[in-house]
XYZ file of C-alpha atoms in Angstrom:
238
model
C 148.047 234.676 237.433
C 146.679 231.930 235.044
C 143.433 230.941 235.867
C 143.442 227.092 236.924
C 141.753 224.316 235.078
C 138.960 224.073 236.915
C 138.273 227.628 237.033
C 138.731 227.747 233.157
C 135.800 225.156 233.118
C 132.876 226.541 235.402
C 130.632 224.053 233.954
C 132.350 220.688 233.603
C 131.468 217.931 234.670
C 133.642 218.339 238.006
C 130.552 221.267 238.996
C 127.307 219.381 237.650
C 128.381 215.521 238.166
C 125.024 214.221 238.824
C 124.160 213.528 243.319
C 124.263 209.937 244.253
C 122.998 208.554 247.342
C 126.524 206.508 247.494
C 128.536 210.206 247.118
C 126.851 211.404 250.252
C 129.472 210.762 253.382
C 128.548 207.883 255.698
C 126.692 210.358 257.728
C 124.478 211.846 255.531
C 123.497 208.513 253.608
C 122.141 207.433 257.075
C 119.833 210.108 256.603
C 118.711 209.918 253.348
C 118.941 205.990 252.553
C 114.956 205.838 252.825
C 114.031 208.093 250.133
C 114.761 206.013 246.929
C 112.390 202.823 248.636
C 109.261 206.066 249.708
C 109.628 207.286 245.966
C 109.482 203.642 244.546
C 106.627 202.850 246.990
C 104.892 206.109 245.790
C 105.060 205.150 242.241
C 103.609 201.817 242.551
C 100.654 203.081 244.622
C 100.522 205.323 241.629
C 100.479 202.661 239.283
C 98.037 200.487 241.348
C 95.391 203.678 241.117
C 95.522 204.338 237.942
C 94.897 200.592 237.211
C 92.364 200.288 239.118
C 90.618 203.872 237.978
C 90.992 202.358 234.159
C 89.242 199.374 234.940
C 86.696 200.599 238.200
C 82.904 200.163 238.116
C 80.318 202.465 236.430
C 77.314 204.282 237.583
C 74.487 205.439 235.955
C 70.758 205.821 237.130
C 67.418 204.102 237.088
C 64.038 205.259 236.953
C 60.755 203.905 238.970
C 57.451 204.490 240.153
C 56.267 205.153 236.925
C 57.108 208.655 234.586
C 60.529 208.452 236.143
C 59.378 209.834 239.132
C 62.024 208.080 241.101
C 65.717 207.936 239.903
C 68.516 206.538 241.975
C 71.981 205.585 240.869
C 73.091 201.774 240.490
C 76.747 200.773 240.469
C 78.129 197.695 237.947
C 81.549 196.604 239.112
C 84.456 196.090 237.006
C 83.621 191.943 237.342
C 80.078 192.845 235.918
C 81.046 195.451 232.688
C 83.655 192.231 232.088
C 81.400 189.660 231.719
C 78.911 191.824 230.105
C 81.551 192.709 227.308
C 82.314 188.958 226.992
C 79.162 188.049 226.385
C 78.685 190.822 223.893
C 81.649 190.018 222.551
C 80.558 186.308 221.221
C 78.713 187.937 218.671
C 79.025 186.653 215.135
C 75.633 187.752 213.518
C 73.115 190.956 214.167
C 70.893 188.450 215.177
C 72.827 186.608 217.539
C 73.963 190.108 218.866
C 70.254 191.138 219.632
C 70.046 187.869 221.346
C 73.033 188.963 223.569
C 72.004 192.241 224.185
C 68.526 191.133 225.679
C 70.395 189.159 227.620
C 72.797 191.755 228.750
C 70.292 193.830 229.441
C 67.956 191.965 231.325
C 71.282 190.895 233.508
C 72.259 194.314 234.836
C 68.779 194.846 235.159
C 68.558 192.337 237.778
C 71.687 193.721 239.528
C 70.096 197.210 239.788
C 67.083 195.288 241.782
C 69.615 193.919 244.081
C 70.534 198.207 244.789
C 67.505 199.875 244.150
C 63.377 198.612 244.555
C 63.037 197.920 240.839
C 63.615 194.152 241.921
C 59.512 194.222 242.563
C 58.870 195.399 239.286
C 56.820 192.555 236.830
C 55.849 192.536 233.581
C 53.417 195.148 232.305
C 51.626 197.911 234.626
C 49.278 195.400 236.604
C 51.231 192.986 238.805
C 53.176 195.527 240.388
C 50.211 198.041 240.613
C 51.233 199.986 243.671
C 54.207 198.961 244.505
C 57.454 201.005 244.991
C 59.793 200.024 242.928
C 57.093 199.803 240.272
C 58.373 200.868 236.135
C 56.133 202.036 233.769
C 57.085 201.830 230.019
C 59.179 205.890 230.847
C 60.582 204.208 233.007
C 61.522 200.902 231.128
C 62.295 202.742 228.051
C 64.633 205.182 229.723
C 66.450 203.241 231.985
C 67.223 200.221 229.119
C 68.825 202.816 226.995
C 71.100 204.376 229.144
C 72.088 200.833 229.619
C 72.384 200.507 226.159
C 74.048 203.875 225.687
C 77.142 201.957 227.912
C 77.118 199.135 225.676
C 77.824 201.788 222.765
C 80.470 203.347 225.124
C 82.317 200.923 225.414
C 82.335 199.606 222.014
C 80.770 196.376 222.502
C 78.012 196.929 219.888
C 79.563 196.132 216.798
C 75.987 195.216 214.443
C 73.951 197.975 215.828
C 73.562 201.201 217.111
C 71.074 203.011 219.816
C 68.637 205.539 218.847
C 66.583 207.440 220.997
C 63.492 205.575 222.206
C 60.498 204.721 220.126
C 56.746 205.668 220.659
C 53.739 203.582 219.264
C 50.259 205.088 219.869
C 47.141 203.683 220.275
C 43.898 205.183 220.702
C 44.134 209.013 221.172
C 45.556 208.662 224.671
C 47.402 205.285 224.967
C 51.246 205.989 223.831
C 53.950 202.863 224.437
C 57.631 203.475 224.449
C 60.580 201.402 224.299
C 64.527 202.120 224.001
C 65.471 201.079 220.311
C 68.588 199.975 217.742
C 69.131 199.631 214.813
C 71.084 197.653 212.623
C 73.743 198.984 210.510
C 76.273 197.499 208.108
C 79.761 197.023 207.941
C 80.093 197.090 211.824
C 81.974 199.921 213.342
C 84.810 197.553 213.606
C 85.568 196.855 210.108
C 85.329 201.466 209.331
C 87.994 203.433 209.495
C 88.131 206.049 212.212
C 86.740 208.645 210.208
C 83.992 206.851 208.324
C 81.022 206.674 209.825
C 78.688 202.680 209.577
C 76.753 202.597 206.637
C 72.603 202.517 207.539
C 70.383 201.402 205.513
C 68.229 202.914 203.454
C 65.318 200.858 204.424
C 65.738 202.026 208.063
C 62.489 201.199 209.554
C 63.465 197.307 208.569
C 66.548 197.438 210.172
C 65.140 198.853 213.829
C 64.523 196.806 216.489
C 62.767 197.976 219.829
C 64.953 196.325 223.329
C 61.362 196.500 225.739
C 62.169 195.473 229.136
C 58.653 196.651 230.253
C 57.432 192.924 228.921
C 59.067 191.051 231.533
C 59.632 190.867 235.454
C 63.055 192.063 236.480
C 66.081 190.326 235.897
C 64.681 188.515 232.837
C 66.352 188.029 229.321
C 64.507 191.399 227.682
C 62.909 190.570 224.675
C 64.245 192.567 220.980
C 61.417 192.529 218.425
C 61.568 193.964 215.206
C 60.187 197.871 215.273
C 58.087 197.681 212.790
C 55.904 194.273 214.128
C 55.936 196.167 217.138
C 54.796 199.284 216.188
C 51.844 197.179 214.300
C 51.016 196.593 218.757
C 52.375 193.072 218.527
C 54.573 191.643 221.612
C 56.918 188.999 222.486
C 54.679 186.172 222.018
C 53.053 187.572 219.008
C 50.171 189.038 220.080
């Protein structure tokens, strides 16, 4: 007997024609007619996730009471990283940008005091003597660069980069410490991926100390050059 056509052609199209919904008898498509809106609803909650995971808030923590003692974790919302990359963002000189970045940093700052006690925190070690919520210069230094650290993380730095904090001593027993940049030149945004910013040779010139432990909280942090600084002078020179 010869074999009919479609038995000559087990895997024609006639076998494998792709299912659709409007194939299905009357019946059937009764049945199934919700599926294609659930899968398109399922994507866009899908889509609206994902969005919103790319652009949510960030946490990191803060330290009080003096030595870090006390750390407890602060949230910035997507609204605040926005703004604070905008500001950043207007840069146009190193100088400007250490303008910025006191100002960014003093910011959040105040919008970990509104979450944590570090709102009570003043200037110095005296005005707050006592009082929970209280930062010592651990503290201060420790807490400003992890703040800093996100700036870096998200690329907004683009004249400077963080270094670990720096240390100016005193006496035998009286040490100071404050989170610290430094400048470096081109910016990251004018190297290619694989070069790394050029720093100068003259490093000590080019560092600059960001020492939130000179003001009450919430207050534009002043950035003073490292060296002045390590020489014991402040904000207002002395």
């Amino acid at each position: 007997m010869k074999p009919s056509a479609a038995s000559s052609r087990p895997f024609s199209s006639t076998f494998w024609r792709p299912l659709s919904p409007l194939s299905l008898p009357a019946s059937l498509r009764r049945r199934f007619w919700p599926f294609p809106l659930l899968l398109a609803a399922l994507a866009l909650l899908a889509g609206t996730a994902f969005a919103d995971s790319a652009f949510a808030g960030e946490a990191i923590s803060v330290c009080y009471n003096y030595g870090c003692l006390v750390q407890s974790e602060v949230v910035f919302s997507k609204q605040d990283l926005t703004r604070v990359g905008e500001l950043l963002g207007d840069a146009r000189t190193p100088e400007h940008e250490r303008a910025l970045i006191g100002v960014a940093v003093g910011w959040l700052l105040g919008i970990a005091g509104k979450q944590t006690p570090i709102f009570a925190d003043r200037a110095g070690n005296f005005a707050d003597d006592g009082v929970e919520g209280r930062m010592d210069c651990i503290d201060h230094s420790t807490t400003t660069t992890r703040l800093l650290r996100l700036f870096e993380r998200h690329r907004w730095l683009h004249f400077h980069r963080v270094l670990e904090p720096a240390r100016r001593t005193r006496g035998l027993i009286f040490d100071h410490y404050s989170a610290q940049i430094e400048e470096i030149t081109p910016p990251p945004m004018c190297t290619s991926a694989n070069e790394a910013p050029t720093v100068s040779d003259d490093a000590m010139s080019r560092r600059y100390v960001v020492d939130s432990w000179y003001v009450d909280n919430g207050q534009p942090v002043p950035v003073l050059a490292r060296q002045r600084w390590q020489d014991g002078e402040g904000p207002d020179g002395d």
